[in-house]
Amino acid sequence: MRVAAFVSGRGSNMIALAEACAEAGFPADMALVFSNVPDAGGLERASSLGIATAALSHRDFGKDREAHERGIDKIMHEHEIDLICLAGYMRLLTPWFVETWRDRMINIHPSLLPAFKGLETHERVLAEGAKWHGCSVHFVRPAMDEGPIVAQAAVPVAADDDADTLAARVLTAEHQLYPHALRLVASGAVRVEGERVVAQGSTLPEIAYNPPLKE
Ligand code: GRF
């Protein structure tokens, strides 16, 4: 399976995915890293790993979001992409693009969905006094941070956490969860059925798997 990672910034999740893809027997190749930000750090990091990169700035398309995304879709076809992994892609995609890539596009979000959709999740978790936090990988639907959940990892909230320490703990979990979820999707171990992700065959325990935390 040929995968494209979409980044807008530093791209640490993209690196975690690329490293997994480079392992022998992993069921996906990182064929392209795409960004809407031509000078995103993630593009340079991908290039240094020998991965093809492409950029198309949304700024060149004014308010016409769909024209920008038709350009992106063309790039995906040129690189024969099968699956898109949003990895810190900071633009909401139009319903047209989301439907075009329905069940072929996944995203990582730094919360235990459906709680804490949107931005600044770590700050809001602390403000609410939640004791557990985490991250989710889900198939993308037009509404922000919604869609069938592939896998989740939970991390505890420490009494002395601030947003930075909590974000760092969640990010460590993200780097383990995203490759795990990509393996489930790319290998065909899971599929979407009735807007839920279900296991094919006997892989159910893997879906509920919480990766061991390396701090
Ligand atoms: C991650 O926390 C991801 O969950 C969120 O944006 C951040 C991207 O970080 N969607 P990175 O660019 O992968 O380092």
Short mmCIF file of C-alpha atoms and ligand atoms in Angstrom, two decimals:
data_model
loop_
_atom_site.label_atom_id
_atom_site.label_comp_id
_atom_site.label_asym_id
_atom_site.label_seq_id
_atom_site.Cartn_x
_atom_site.Cartn_y
_atom_site.Cartn_z
CA MET A 1 0.00 0.00 0.00
CA ARG A 2 1.39 3.40 -1.02
CA VAL A 3 0.89 5.97 1.73
CA ALA A 4 1.13 9.77 1.67
CA ALA A 5 1.61 11.66 4.95
CA PHE A 6 0.19 15.20 5.11
CA VAL A 7 2.05 17.61 7.40
CA SER A 8 1.88 21.33 8.11
CA GLY A 9 4.69 21.58 10.68
CA ARG A 10 7.53 19.63 12.26
CA GLY A 11 6.22 16.21 11.25
CA SER A 12 7.25 14.03 14.18
CA ASN A 13 4.29 11.66 13.60
CA MET A 14 5.24 11.44 9.92
CA ILE A 15 8.76 10.39 10.97
CA ALA A 16 7.31 7.69 13.25
CA LEU A 17 5.23 6.40 10.33
CA ALA A 18 8.18 6.55 7.91
CA GLU A 19 10.37 4.58 10.32
CA ALA A 20 7.67 1.92 10.68
CA CYS A 21 7.22 1.73 6.90
CA ALA A 22 10.96 1.13 6.52
CA GLU A 23 10.79 -2.00 8.71
CA ALA A 24 10.88 -5.34 6.93
CA GLY A 25 7.42 -6.81 6.44
CA PHE A 26 5.47 -3.60 7.23
CA PRO A 27 2.39 -3.57 4.95
CA ALA A 28 2.82 0.04 3.69
CA ASP A 29 5.41 2.23 1.98
CA MET A 30 5.81 5.94 2.67
CA ALA A 31 5.61 7.04 -0.97
CA LEU A 32 5.13 10.79 -0.44
CA VAL A 33 5.09 13.51 2.17
CA PHE A 34 2.82 16.40 1.23
CA SER A 35 2.45 19.82 2.80
CA ASN A 36 0.30 22.91 2.32
CA VAL A 37 3.22 24.86 3.84
CA PRO A 38 6.17 24.88 1.42
CA ASP A 39 8.74 25.53 4.17
CA ALA A 40 7.31 23.05 6.70
CA GLY A 41 10.07 21.38 8.69
CA GLY A 42 8.49 18.00 8.00
CA LEU A 43 9.26 18.26 4.27
CA GLU A 44 12.96 18.71 4.91
CA ARG A 45 13.00 15.83 7.39
CA ALA A 46 11.28 13.60 4.83
CA SER A 47 13.74 14.58 2.09
CA SER A 48 16.65 13.73 4.34
CA LEU A 49 15.17 10.24 4.70
CA GLY A 50 15.00 9.92 0.91
CA ILE A 51 11.20 10.20 0.77
CA ALA A 52 9.55 12.07 -2.14
CA THR A 53 7.96 15.36 -1.12
CA ALA A 54 5.43 17.77 -2.65
CA ALA A 55 3.97 21.09 -1.55
CA LEU A 56 1.01 23.11 -2.72
CA SER A 57 0.35 26.27 -0.76
CA HIS A 58 -3.28 27.05 0.03
CA ARG A 59 -2.26 30.72 -0.17
CA ASP A 60 -2.00 30.45 -3.96
CA PHE A 61 -5.72 29.60 -4.22
CA GLY A 62 -7.30 32.44 -2.24
CA LYS A 63 -10.70 31.40 -0.89
CA ASP A 64 -11.16 28.53 -3.36
CA ARG A 65 -10.47 25.61 -1.03
CA GLU A 66 -11.72 23.01 -3.47
CA ALA A 67 -9.38 24.22 -6.24
CA HIS A 68 -6.47 23.77 -3.82
CA GLU A 69 -7.65 20.28 -2.99
CA ARG A 70 -8.18 19.33 -6.64
CA GLY A 71 -4.50 20.18 -7.04
CA ILE A 72 -3.67 17.95 -4.06
CA ASP A 73 -5.80 15.14 -5.46
CA LYS A 74 -3.90 15.35 -8.76
CA ILE A 75 -0.59 15.04 -6.90
CA MET A 76 -1.95 11.94 -5.10
CA HIS A 77 -2.79 10.36 -8.46
CA GLU A 78 0.61 11.21 -9.90
CA HIS A 79 2.22 9.35 -6.99
CA GLU A 80 -0.32 6.50 -7.11
CA ILE A 81 -1.30 6.98 -3.48
CA ASP A 82 -3.68 4.45 -1.89
CA LEU A 83 -4.01 5.89 1.61
CA ILE A 84 -3.53 9.34 3.17
CA CYS A 85 -2.30 9.75 6.76
CA LEU A 86 -2.97 13.23 8.13
CA ALA A 87 -0.15 13.91 10.58
CA GLY A 88 -0.41 17.42 11.95
CA TYR A 89 -2.12 18.72 8.80
CA MET A 90 -3.60 21.94 10.09
CA ARG A 91 -6.29 22.61 7.50
CA LEU A 92 -9.85 21.41 7.57
CA LEU A 93 -10.49 19.53 4.31
CA THR A 94 -13.60 20.16 2.20
CA PRO A 95 -16.41 17.58 2.04
CA TRP A 96 -15.43 17.05 -1.61
CA PHE A 97 -11.89 15.90 -0.74
CA VAL A 98 -13.03 13.91 2.30
CA GLU A 99 -15.65 12.04 0.27
CA THR A 100 -13.19 11.44 -2.58
CA TRP A 101 -10.86 9.77 -0.07
CA ARG A 102 -13.58 8.18 2.07
CA ASP A 103 -12.19 5.20 4.03
CA ARG A 104 -8.80 5.90 2.44
CA MET A 105 -7.74 8.72 4.78
CA ILE A 106 -6.89 8.55 8.49
CA ASN A 107 -5.95 11.22 11.04
CA ILE A 108 -4.31 11.34 14.45
CA HIS A 109 -5.87 13.59 17.07
CA PRO A 110 -4.41 14.31 20.52
CA SER A 111 -7.37 13.28 22.68
CA LEU A 112 -9.50 10.27 23.49
CA LEU A 113 -12.23 10.98 20.95
CA PRO A 114 -15.10 11.80 20.96
CA ALA A 115 -13.93 13.95 23.90
CA PHE A 116 -11.90 17.09 23.28
CA LYS A 117 -12.25 17.62 19.55
CA GLY A 118 -10.52 20.69 18.12
CA LEU A 119 -7.42 22.59 19.17
CA GLU A 120 -5.65 23.03 22.52
CA THR A 121 -6.75 19.67 23.83
CA HIS A 122 -4.07 19.48 26.54
CA GLU A 123 -5.06 22.84 28.04
CA ARG A 124 -8.73 21.84 28.07
CA VAL A 125 -8.05 18.42 29.61
CA LEU A 126 -6.18 20.15 32.46
CA ALA A 127 -8.92 22.78 32.87
CA GLU A 128 -11.54 20.02 33.17
CA GLY A 129 -9.46 18.07 35.67
CA ALA A 130 -9.63 14.89 33.58
CA LYS A 131 -7.42 12.12 34.97
CA TRP A 132 -6.80 10.33 31.68
CA HIS A 133 -5.93 11.74 28.29
CA GLY A 134 -4.55 10.23 25.11
CA CYS A 135 -4.73 10.08 21.36
CA SER A 136 -6.92 8.54 18.67
CA VAL A 137 -6.45 7.48 15.06
CA HIS A 138 -9.67 7.66 13.07
CA PHE A 139 -10.95 7.57 9.51
CA VAL A 140 -11.68 11.10 8.31
CA ARG A 141 -15.21 12.42 7.86
CA PRO A 142 -16.27 15.95 6.86
CA ALA A 143 -16.88 17.10 10.46
CA MET A 144 -13.68 17.99 12.32
CA ASP A 145 -12.14 15.17 14.39
CA GLU A 146 -15.04 12.83 13.67
CA GLY A 147 -15.04 9.41 12.07
CA PRO A 148 -14.68 5.70 12.82
CA ILE A 149 -11.95 5.14 15.43
CA VAL A 150 -9.17 2.73 14.43
CA ALA A 151 -7.17 2.70 17.68
CA GLN A 152 -6.56 4.73 20.83
CA ALA A 153 -3.88 5.06 23.47
CA ALA A 154 -4.54 6.43 26.96
CA VAL A 155 -2.04 8.23 29.17
CA PRO A 156 -2.49 9.37 32.79
CA VAL A 157 -2.66 13.04 33.69
CA ALA A 158 -0.15 13.81 36.46
CA ALA A 159 -1.06 16.15 39.31
CA ASP A 160 1.80 18.50 38.45
CA ASP A 161 1.33 18.46 34.66
CA ASP A 162 1.22 21.61 32.62
CA ALA A 163 0.14 21.67 28.97
CA ASP A 164 3.72 21.10 27.80
CA THR A 165 4.47 18.05 29.96
CA LEU A 166 1.09 16.54 29.15
CA ALA A 167 1.54 17.21 25.41
CA ALA A 168 4.95 15.51 25.51
CA ARG A 169 3.47 12.39 27.19
CA VAL A 170 0.67 12.24 24.62
CA LEU A 171 3.11 12.76 21.74
CA THR A 172 5.17 9.77 22.91
CA ALA A 173 1.98 7.71 22.74
CA GLU A 174 1.09 9.16 19.32
CA HIS A 175 4.40 7.97 17.90
CA GLN A 176 3.58 4.42 18.98
CA LEU A 177 -0.12 4.48 18.19
CA TYR A 178 -0.02 5.83 14.64
CA PRO A 179 2.27 3.12 13.20
CA HIS A 180 0.16 0.51 15.01
CA ALA A 181 -3.05 1.90 13.50
CA LEU A 182 -1.51 2.19 10.04
CA ARG A 183 -0.46 -1.46 10.24
CA LEU A 184 -4.04 -2.47 11.12
CA VAL A 185 -5.48 -0.51 8.18
CA ALA A 186 -2.81 -1.31 5.58
CA SER A 187 -2.76 -5.02 6.36
CA GLY A 188 -6.54 -5.23 6.01
CA ALA A 189 -6.87 -6.39 9.64
CA VAL A 190 -9.67 -3.88 10.12
CA ARG A 191 -12.36 -2.29 7.98
CA VAL A 192 -15.16 0.25 8.34
CA GLU A 193 -18.60 -1.24 8.80
CA GLY A 194 -21.60 0.91 9.72
CA GLU A 195 -19.32 3.80 10.73
CA ARG A 196 -17.38 1.63 13.18
CA VAL A 197 -14.00 0.01 12.68
CA VAL A 198 -14.29 -3.75 13.03
CA ALA A 199 -11.73 -6.52 12.91
CA GLN A 200 -11.42 -8.86 9.98
CA GLY A 201 -11.05 -12.36 11.39
CA SER A 202 -9.56 -12.76 14.85
CA THR A 203 -7.65 -9.53 15.38
CA LEU A 204 -10.06 -7.92 17.85
CA PRO A 205 -7.65 -7.72 20.81
CA GLU A 206 -5.25 -5.72 18.61
CA ILE A 207 -7.80 -2.95 18.10
CA ALA A 208 -8.11 -2.39 21.81
CA TYR A 209 -4.35 -2.51 22.24
CA ASN A 210 -2.83 0.33 24.25
CA PRO A 211 0.84 0.64 23.26
CA PRO A 212 3.32 0.34 26.15
CA LEU A 213 4.58 3.80 27.06
CA LYS A 214 8.29 4.51 26.68
CA GLU A 215 8.95 7.72 28.62
C1 GRF B 1 0.14 16.10 16.93
O1 GRF B 1 -0.11 16.30 18.28
C2 GRF B 1 -1.09 15.57 16.22
O2 GRF B 1 -1.85 14.73 17.02
C3 GRF B 1 -1.84 16.84 15.93
O3 GRF B 1 -0.84 17.78 15.58
C4 GRF B 1 0.39 17.41 16.19
C5 GRF B 1 1.39 17.27 15.09
O4 GRF B 1 2.69 17.04 15.55
N1 GRF B 1 -2.86 16.61 14.94
P1 GRF B 1 3.81 16.54 14.54
O5 GRF B 1 3.86 17.55 13.38
O6 GRF B 1 3.45 15.17 14.06
O7 GRF B 1 5.10 16.57 15.33
#
